[in-house]
Amino acid sequence: MTRQTTIEVPGETTIEARGLTKRFGPTVAVDALTFQVRSGRVTGFLGPNGAGKSTTLRMILGMDTPTGGQALVGGRAYRDLADPLRTVGSLLDPAALHPGRRARDHLGWLAASNSLPARRVGEVLEQTGLSGVAGKRVGGFSLGMKQRLGIAAALLGDPRIVLLDEPVNGLDPEGVLWIRTLMTSLAAHGRTVLVSSHLMSEMELTADHLIVIGRGRLIADMSMPDLIASHAPADVLVRTPHPALLADVLRGRGGIVRGEPDGALAVTGLTSEAISQLAAAHGADVHELTTRRASLEQAYMNLTESAVEYRASRATTTAPASASASTTTPEGPRR
Amino acid sequence: MTTAPTGYRATLRSEWIKLRTVRSTYATLAVAVIIGVGVGLLDVSSIAGHWDTMNATDKAAFDPVGDSLSGFQFGELALGALGVLAVSTEYATGMIRTTLAATPRRGALYAAKVLTAGLFALAVSQVFVFGAFFIGQAVLSGKHLDVGLAEPNVLRAVSMAGFYLAVVTMVGFGLGAIIRHTAGAMAAMFALVFLTYPAARALEGFSYLPDHLVLPNAVDVLATTHAPTGPHAARVPSLGFAYFDLALYLVVFLGLGAWRATRDA
Ligand SMILES: Nc1ncnc2c1ncn2[C@@H]1O[C@H](COP(=O)(O)OP(=O)(O)OP(=O)(O)O)[C@@H](O)[C@H]1O
Ligand SMILES: [Mg+2]
């Protein structure tokens, strides 16, 4: 079939949302969302609780009908895919199974539904470390085991597009490491991985690209380094026995200096070389000088906070503040 | 291997695997057999045992086919439950989302489910009723009260009893698809099979039509060799009307189920 002969072109658009909108009564869960997800990298899908991530994924998978706009996978609506599991593997809800069925049978009916060879069942059970419990009824599975079974189901059709909604929930550290390796290796093989998560430290290790939404709207669509750099600048930690003196000197040269609780100085706006030279010139000893890259968590907090401000200001004034508008990229950077 | 894209056969195979890999399927079938065959056996044994002392009215009411199948008056509930569970558990457990990811075309999915559950119900029902019939005749043969399949109306009565059980299964199935909650659909199925009979009787002052439309009266004509006599005779529909009843129930409940199943999950 075409699946085996398709050469995955990294960077190709494989998932696309165009003005995607979903209303539940008065609630606008997803609001005119437009983005593209590309192959060959892990795209993190971030946003606060209730931002609309799961609703967006359900619309991509043809489970919810959009109120407006459309979602395409591999250029087609999900419902029009022939044997969709061969193109798209997904994990939305690890509990979406019959508790009385054995793990092997759960994968068995899934495989049969898309005419997948029966040997795939054994292969994905092996791959997810569930071979030993293949004959057990899934109702007795722990959350982590259900999560693994859900991932096994997602991998069953050897798909080139993988959608995972909070896949590390309930996984033990070994499982977290395993799924991180899995996602990065899928991406390295040219596949598309779209993964939602609230665990920023985990996302920072896994994702290459990020799509951030808030209240159903797109807040950011950019690479991990760009997002961190633009929303949480790096600072320099300076430890000195003369903090007051050095702080004055650095401020005089345009640095922004904050005191850390332990008496150290956190400096932005000056490079570590400049700080070191200024300290030496003013006779201040320096015991530690560390450039600290900001974490995704900080960047995310700043980003979603400004998104809330942005939305509040928009609600009361007609002209959006240009400073906050610049932090939003509603069209995505590649349009 | 040949890969028919989300072929109809693939969906059918998948639904068949679902049906035979949960315990509730076997549990409901076991209950249907135990009650259906067991109660029928007790019934005909008691008749055979008391035949010599029975009065003429009771002897006239005796139907070697109907009495050997009488256990399914209760056993049918287990089959109705099988039908309910075939759908309701998908919604109650949330598994329907996994199903829809694999088979996004709801209409085709529903049709495959109907066909799988329907054919399965029909097959097991026929096995049950013919089994109960032969066991019953074996008991009755001691008093030479038994009948053979070649005698008038016997084959029709036995096979229609099986068909009726499959219809009850599919009414349960339709209710499961409409209501989506196991307990609610079970209660509705129970009410439809048992409570419509007294409800229709309460309306006899106005019309016998409700009587003719309820399943227990239809089966009294379909699954017996001779129609009931006495006051009950007015209540039961003609054989033709009873066939119409079965078709009506199938169309209404499977139709409503189809309408519901093709909306958003
Ligand atoms: N079936 C539904 N009916 C009504 N409202 C819904 C439904 N599904 C989602 N919503 C609402 O849509 C909004 C977005 O929910 P969604 O589950 O997509 O958010 P999320 O980003 O996945 O959140 P979380 O991080 O908590 O998983 C919420 O306000 C939620 O209450
Ligand atoms: Mg969610």
mmCIF file of N, CA, C and O in Angstrom, chain B residues 176-218:
data_model
loop_
_atom_site.group_PDB
_atom_site.id
_atom_site.type_symbol
_atom_site.label_atom_id
_atom_site.label_comp_id
_atom_site.label_asym_id
_atom_site.label_seq_id
_atom_site.Cartn_x
_atom_site.Cartn_y
_atom_site.Cartn_z
ATOM 1 N N GLY B 176 -30.318 0.621 23.463
ATOM 2 C CA GLY B 176 -28.957 0.929 23.900
ATOM 3 C C GLY B 176 -28.381 2.080 23.084
ATOM 4 O O GLY B 176 -27.729 2.973 23.627
ATOM 5 N N ALA B 177 -28.650 2.069 21.780
ATOM 6 C CA ALA B 177 -28.124 3.120 20.909
ATOM 7 C C ALA B 177 -28.823 4.450 21.167
ATOM 8 O O ALA B 177 -28.219 5.511 21.055
ATOM 9 N N ILE B 178 -30.113 4.383 21.535
ATOM 10 C CA ILE B 178 -30.866 5.619 21.757
ATOM 11 C C ILE B 178 -30.524 6.205 23.124
ATOM 12 O O ILE B 178 -30.253 7.389 23.260
ATOM 13 N N ILE B 179 -30.524 5.349 24.156
ATOM 14 C CA ILE B 179 -30.399 5.833 25.532
ATOM 15 C C ILE B 179 -28.931 5.936 25.968
ATOM 16 O O ILE B 179 -28.558 6.820 26.725
ATOM 17 N N ARG B 180 -28.097 5.034 25.504
ATOM 18 C CA ARG B 180 -26.642 5.057 25.742
ATOM 19 C C ARG B 180 -26.231 4.779 27.186
ATOM 20 O O ARG B 180 -25.049 4.792 27.493
ATOM 21 N N HIS B 181 -27.195 4.625 28.085
ATOM 22 C CA HIS B 181 -26.854 4.258 29.458
ATOM 23 C C HIS B 181 -27.399 2.855 29.691
ATOM 24 O O HIS B 181 -28.570 2.590 29.413
ATOM 25 N N THR B 182 -26.549 1.998 30.221
ATOM 26 C CA THR B 182 -26.928 0.606 30.347
ATOM 27 C C THR B 182 -28.189 0.440 31.195
ATOM 28 O O THR B 182 -29.157 -0.194 30.755
ATOM 29 N N ALA B 183 -28.190 1.031 32.385
ATOM 30 C CA ALA B 183 -29.332 0.817 33.290
ATOM 31 C C ALA B 183 -30.619 1.358 32.682
ATOM 32 O O ALA B 183 -31.670 0.703 32.733
ATOM 33 N N GLY B 184 -30.561 2.523 32.097
ATOM 34 C CA GLY B 184 -31.745 3.133 31.504
ATOM 35 C C GLY B 184 -32.293 2.294 30.352
ATOM 36 O O GLY B 184 -33.499 2.063 30.246
ATOM 37 N N ALA B 185 -31.391 1.821 29.504
ATOM 38 C CA ALA B 185 -31.824 1.033 28.350
ATOM 39 C C ALA B 185 -32.387 -0.319 28.801
ATOM 40 O O ALA B 185 -33.369 -0.816 28.241
ATOM 41 N N MET B 186 -31.793 -0.889 29.850
ATOM 42 C CA MET B 186 -32.296 -2.157 30.392
ATOM 43 C C MET B 186 -33.720 -1.979 30.908
ATOM 44 O O MET B 186 -34.604 -2.802 30.641
ATOM 45 N N ALA B 187 -33.921 -0.894 31.655
ATOM 46 C CA ALA B 187 -35.246 -0.636 32.218
ATOM 47 C C ALA B 187 -36.263 -0.445 31.099
ATOM 48 O O ALA B 187 -37.380 -0.976 31.155
ATOM 49 N N ALA B 188 -35.883 0.293 30.067
ATOM 50 C CA ALA B 188 -36.797 0.535 28.953
ATOM 51 C C ALA B 188 -37.127 -0.774 28.241
ATOM 52 O O ALA B 188 -38.280 -1.023 27.862
ATOM 53 N N MET B 189 -36.120 -1.629 28.073
ATOM 54 C CA MET B 189 -36.327 -2.906 27.396
ATOM 55 C C MET B 189 -37.270 -3.786 28.222
ATOM 56 O O MET B 189 -38.202 -4.399 27.689
ATOM 57 N N PHE B 190 -37.043 -3.805 29.524
ATOM 58 C CA PHE B 190 -37.884 -4.581 30.441
ATOM 59 C C PHE B 190 -39.332 -4.095 30.354
ATOM 60 O O PHE B 190 -40.279 -4.884 30.212
ATOM 61 N N ALA B 191 -39.506 -2.781 30.383
ATOM 62 C CA ALA B 191 -40.849 -2.201 30.326
ATOM 63 C C ALA B 191 -41.531 -2.559 29.011
ATOM 64 O O ALA B 191 -42.715 -2.909 28.978
ATOM 65 N N LEU B 192 -40.773 -2.504 27.947
ATOM 66 C CA LEU B 192 -41.352 -2.768 26.631
ATOM 67 C C LEU B 192 -41.816 -4.212 26.516
ATOM 68 O O LEU B 192 -42.848 -4.511 25.909
ATOM 69 N N VAL B 193 -41.050 -5.124 27.104
ATOM 70 C CA VAL B 193 -41.384 -6.535 26.981
ATOM 71 C C VAL B 193 -42.492 -6.937 27.961
ATOM 72 O O VAL B 193 -43.366 -7.717 27.631
ATOM 73 N N PHE B 194 -42.470 -6.359 29.164
ATOM 74 C CA PHE B 194 -43.390 -6.833 30.204
ATOM 75 C C PHE B 194 -44.529 -5.879 30.531
ATOM 76 O O PHE B 194 -45.631 -6.314 30.827
ATOM 77 N N LEU B 195 -44.254 -4.577 30.517
ATOM 78 C CA LEU B 195 -45.262 -3.641 31.009
ATOM 79 C C LEU B 195 -46.219 -3.156 29.929
ATOM 80 O O LEU B 195 -47.267 -2.590 30.233
ATOM 81 N N THR B 196 -45.866 -3.374 28.664
ATOM 82 C CA THR B 196 -46.782 -2.938 27.617
ATOM 83 C C THR B 196 -48.044 -3.812 27.609
ATOM 84 O O THR B 196 -49.108 -3.356 27.212
ATOM 85 N N TYR B 197 -47.900 -5.048 28.061
ATOM 86 C CA TYR B 197 -49.048 -5.964 28.045
ATOM 87 C C TYR B 197 -50.165 -5.473 28.963
ATOM 88 O O TYR B 197 -51.295 -5.263 28.508
ATOM 89 N N PRO B 198 -49.895 -5.221 30.269
ATOM 90 C CA PRO B 198 -50.976 -4.668 31.106
ATOM 91 C C PRO B 198 -51.424 -3.290 30.642
ATOM 92 O O PRO B 198 -52.607 -2.956 30.766
ATOM 93 N N ALA B 199 -50.519 -2.497 30.098
ATOM 94 C CA ALA B 199 -50.904 -1.156 29.631
ATOM 95 C C ALA B 199 -51.918 -1.273 28.495
ATOM 96 O O ALA B 199 -52.933 -0.557 28.464
ATOM 97 N N ALA B 200 -51.651 -2.204 27.575
ATOM 98 C CA ALA B 200 -52.573 -2.382 26.444
ATOM 99 C C ALA B 200 -53.911 -2.923 26.939
ATOM 100 O O ALA B 200 -54.971 -2.537 26.444
ATOM 101 N N ARG B 201 -53.869 -3.798 27.930
ATOM 102 C CA ARG B 201 -55.125 -4.355 28.470
ATOM 103 C C ARG B 201 -55.989 -3.263 29.074
ATOM 104 O O ARG B 201 -57.211 -3.296 28.962
ATOM 105 N N ALA B 202 -55.332 -2.288 29.706
ATOM 106 C CA ALA B 202 -56.090 -1.196 30.311
ATOM 107 C C ALA B 202 -56.846 -0.390 29.268
ATOM 108 O O ALA B 202 -57.818 0.287 29.577
ATOM 109 N N LEU B 203 -56.402 -0.469 28.021
ATOM 110 C CA LEU B 203 -57.041 0.306 26.961
ATOM 111 C C LEU B 203 -58.074 -0.496 26.177
ATOM 112 O O LEU B 203 -58.630 -0.007 25.198
ATOM 113 N N GLU B 204 -58.302 -1.733 26.610
ATOM 114 C CA GLU B 204 -59.193 -2.605 25.843
ATOM 115 C C GLU B 204 -60.595 -2.030 25.694
ATOM 116 O O GLU B 204 -61.288 -2.313 24.711
ATOM 117 N N GLY B 205 -61.018 -1.199 26.662
ATOM 118 C CA GLY B 205 -62.323 -0.574 26.578
ATOM 119 C C GLY B 205 -62.469 0.293 25.333
ATOM 120 O O GLY B 205 -63.566 0.441 24.787
ATOM 121 N N PHE B 206 -61.335 0.857 24.884
ATOM 122 C CA PHE B 206 -61.387 1.722 23.703
ATOM 123 C C PHE B 206 -61.079 0.950 22.416
ATOM 124 O O PHE B 206 -61.742 1.127 21.412
ATOM 125 N N SER B 207 -60.042 0.132 22.511
ATOM 126 C CA SER B 207 -59.611 -0.522 21.278
ATOM 127 C C SER B 207 -58.730 -1.716 21.605
ATOM 128 O O SER B 207 -58.020 -1.728 22.624
ATOM 129 N N TYR B 208 -58.772 -2.701 20.728
ATOM 130 C CA TYR B 208 -57.876 -3.844 20.864
ATOM 131 C C TYR B 208 -56.575 -3.630 20.089
ATOM 132 O O TYR B 208 -55.686 -4.462 20.115
ATOM 133 N N LEU B 209 -56.485 -2.497 19.399
ATOM 134 C CA LEU B 209 -55.280 -2.256 18.602
ATOM 135 C C LEU B 209 -53.997 -2.260 19.450
ATOM 136 O O LEU B 209 -53.021 -2.917 19.086
ATOM 137 N N PRO B 210 -53.999 -1.562 20.617
ATOM 138 C CA PRO B 210 -52.787 -1.636 21.437
ATOM 139 C C PRO B 210 -52.413 -3.077 21.792
ATOM 140 O O PRO B 210 -51.235 -3.435 21.761
ATOM 141 N N ASP B 211 -53.406 -3.893 22.094
ATOM 142 C CA ASP B 211 -53.143 -5.310 22.375
ATOM 143 C C ASP B 211 -52.412 -5.974 21.209
ATOM 144 O O ASP B 211 -51.480 -6.751 21.400
ATOM 145 N N HIS B 212 -52.887 -5.642 20.025
ATOM 146 C CA HIS B 212 -52.309 -6.291 18.844
ATOM 147 C C HIS B 212 -50.884 -5.824 18.548
ATOM 148 O O HIS B 212 -50.170 -6.444 17.788
ATOM 149 N N LEU B 213 -50.522 -4.681 19.162
ATOM 150 C CA LEU B 213 -49.197 -4.120 18.866
ATOM 151 C C LEU B 213 -48.133 -4.520 19.883
ATOM 152 O O LEU B 213 -46.962 -4.220 19.688
ATOM 153 N N VAL B 214 -48.539 -5.160 21.003
ATOM 154 C CA VAL B 214 -47.514 -5.443 22.005
ATOM 155 C C VAL B 214 -46.878 -6.812 21.749
ATOM 156 O O VAL B 214 -47.538 -7.752 21.296
ATOM 157 N N LEU B 215 -45.588 -6.886 22.056
ATOM 158 C CA LEU B 215 -44.816 -8.083 21.724
ATOM 159 C C LEU B 215 -45.338 -9.370 22.364
ATOM 160 O O LEU B 215 -45.407 -10.403 21.698
ATOM 161 N N PRO B 216 -45.727 -9.364 23.666
ATOM 162 C CA PRO B 216 -46.166 -10.639 24.264
ATOM 163 C C PRO B 216 -47.371 -11.241 23.539
ATOM 164 O O PRO B 216 -47.494 -12.471 23.455
ATOM 165 N N ASN B 217 -48.250 -10.408 23.014
ATOM 166 C CA ASN B 217 -49.398 -10.948 22.284
ATOM 167 C C ASN B 217 -49.006 -11.435 20.897
ATOM 168 O O ASN B 217 -49.538 -12.431 20.407
ATOM 169 N N ALA B 218 -48.078 -10.731 20.283
ATOM 170 C CA ALA B 218 -47.632 -11.162 18.958
ATOM 171 C C ALA B 218 -46.984 -12.542 19.044
ATOM 172 O O ALA B 218 -47.220 -13.420 18.207
#
